[in-house]
Amino acid sequence: QSSRVCSMLQGPSAEVALPTKQCPAWVLLNAGGTGYYRGGYTREQLTKLLATPAAAFTPAEQVSLWADVDAAVTRGDLPLGEALKAAPASAKSPNRLVVQSAASLLELVRLDQLTPEERQRFRAWVASLYSARAHAMGWVPKPGEDDSVKDSRSLFLRLAGGLGDDPRLVKESLPLVRAWLADRKS
């Protein structure tokens, strides 16, 4: 069961009474994902939110939450490894913006500071998250596709083929690259 409380904060901090008899399992700041601000969560609060099934949130709330997670990781309030534990669930989202928001955390991984074995494991993990969708979409647009499909294709190919270094996608890209280098209109 969930409930919603709307309150206008008038200063840097405030107390908001919740209409529950016991502590809630989690509290999501910025319900609806419509506010133009960052929610400040404790590490424990973020961990609970990331463990909550995505179906509990709207796509806008998920995008907002991932932005808050990104800010928390950047500030050092949440270890990147803890945030990345929730990436597999977001990778399955049908909403491209949710996938993209969560995947932005992957760019915080410093590949140059990983050992070759760790880098290989990381790339394989990324490929395991995004390759199936990248393969399903393929490299070549189909007639009549709208822009959202094209954007999704670009996202999944970049994640699986670029960051994930999926060998099949890399191999499939070579003839396309060679054709484009020979004729920019190809």
GROMACS .gro file of N, CA and C in nm, residues 63 66 90-91 93 95-107 130 151-152 155-156 158-159:
model
   75
   63VAL      N    1   1.342   0.768  -1.390
   63VAL     CA    2   1.445   0.856  -1.446
   63VAL      C    3   1.494   0.954  -1.339
   66TRP      N    4   1.709   0.766  -1.086
   66TRP     CA    5   1.843   0.738  -1.138
   66TRP      C    6   1.929   0.864  -1.138
   90SER      N    7   1.701  -0.231  -1.462
   90SER     CA    8   1.670  -0.117  -1.549
   90SER      C    9   1.698  -0.150  -1.695
   91ALA      N   10   1.792  -0.240  -1.721
   91ALA     CA   11   1.827  -0.276  -1.859
   91ALA      C   12   1.710  -0.342  -1.930
   93SER      N   13   1.396  -0.250  -1.892
   93SER     CA   14   1.284  -0.156  -1.904
   93SER      C   15   1.247  -0.133  -2.050
   95ASN      N   16   1.123   0.135  -2.145
   95ASN     CA   17   1.138   0.279  -2.163
   95ASN      C   18   1.286   0.313  -2.185
   96ARG      N   19   1.317   0.366  -2.302
   96ARG     CA   20   1.455   0.398  -2.338
   96ARG      C   21   1.518   0.497  -2.239
   97LEU      N   22   1.442   0.594  -2.191
   97LEU     CA   23   1.498   0.694  -2.100
   97LEU      C   24   1.536   0.633  -1.966
   98VAL      N   25   1.461   0.535  -1.921
   98VAL     CA   26   1.496   0.465  -1.797
   98VAL      C   27   1.627   0.389  -1.817
   99VAL      N   28   1.637   0.317  -1.928
   99VAL     CA   29   1.760   0.241  -1.958
   99VAL      C   30   1.878   0.337  -1.966
  100GLN      N   31   1.858   0.445  -2.039
  100GLN     CA   32   1.965   0.543  -2.059
  100GLN      C   33   2.008   0.607  -1.927
  101SER      N   34   1.912   0.639  -1.841
  101SER     CA   35   1.944   0.702  -1.712
  101SER      C   36   2.028   0.611  -1.624
  102ALA      N   37   1.988   0.485  -1.616
  102ALA     CA   38   2.065   0.390  -1.535
  102ALA      C   39   2.200   0.360  -1.598
  103ALA      N   40   2.203   0.347  -1.730
  103ALA     CA   41   2.327   0.314  -1.800
  103ALA      C   42   2.430   0.426  -1.791
  104SER      N   43   2.386   0.548  -1.762
  104SER     CA   44   2.482   0.658  -1.750
  104SER      C   45   2.581   0.631  -1.636
  105LEU      N   46   2.540   0.550  -1.538
  105LEU     CA   47   2.632   0.516  -1.429
  105LEU      C   48   2.751   0.433  -1.479
  106LEU      N   49   2.729   0.358  -1.587
  106LEU     CA   50   2.838   0.275  -1.640
  106LEU      C   51   2.956   0.362  -1.684
  107GLU      N   52   2.927   0.485  -1.723
  107GLU     CA   53   3.033   0.575  -1.767
  107GLU      C   54   3.120   0.622  -1.650
  130TYR      N   55   2.283  -0.583  -2.228
  130TYR     CA   56   2.227  -0.507  -2.340
  130TYR      C   57   2.237  -0.576  -2.476
  151ASP      N   58   1.663   0.584  -3.182
  151ASP     CA   59   1.738   0.624  -3.062
  151ASP      C   60   1.768   0.503  -2.974
  152SER      N   61   1.672   0.412  -2.962
  152SER     CA   62   1.694   0.291  -2.883
  152SER      C   63   1.802   0.204  -2.946
  155LEU      N   64   2.134   0.350  -2.869
  155LEU     CA   65   2.168   0.329  -2.728
  155LEU      C   66   2.216   0.187  -2.704
  156PHE      N   67   2.139   0.087  -2.749
  156PHE     CA   68   2.175  -0.052  -2.720
  156PHE      C   69   2.300  -0.095  -2.796
  158ARG      N   70   2.548   0.105  -2.879
  158ARG     CA   71   2.659   0.173  -2.811
  158ARG      C   72   2.696   0.100  -2.682
  159LEU      N   73   2.594   0.061  -2.606
  159LEU     CA   74   2.621  -0.007  -2.479
  159LEU      C   75   2.678  -0.147  -2.500
   0.00000   0.00000   0.00000
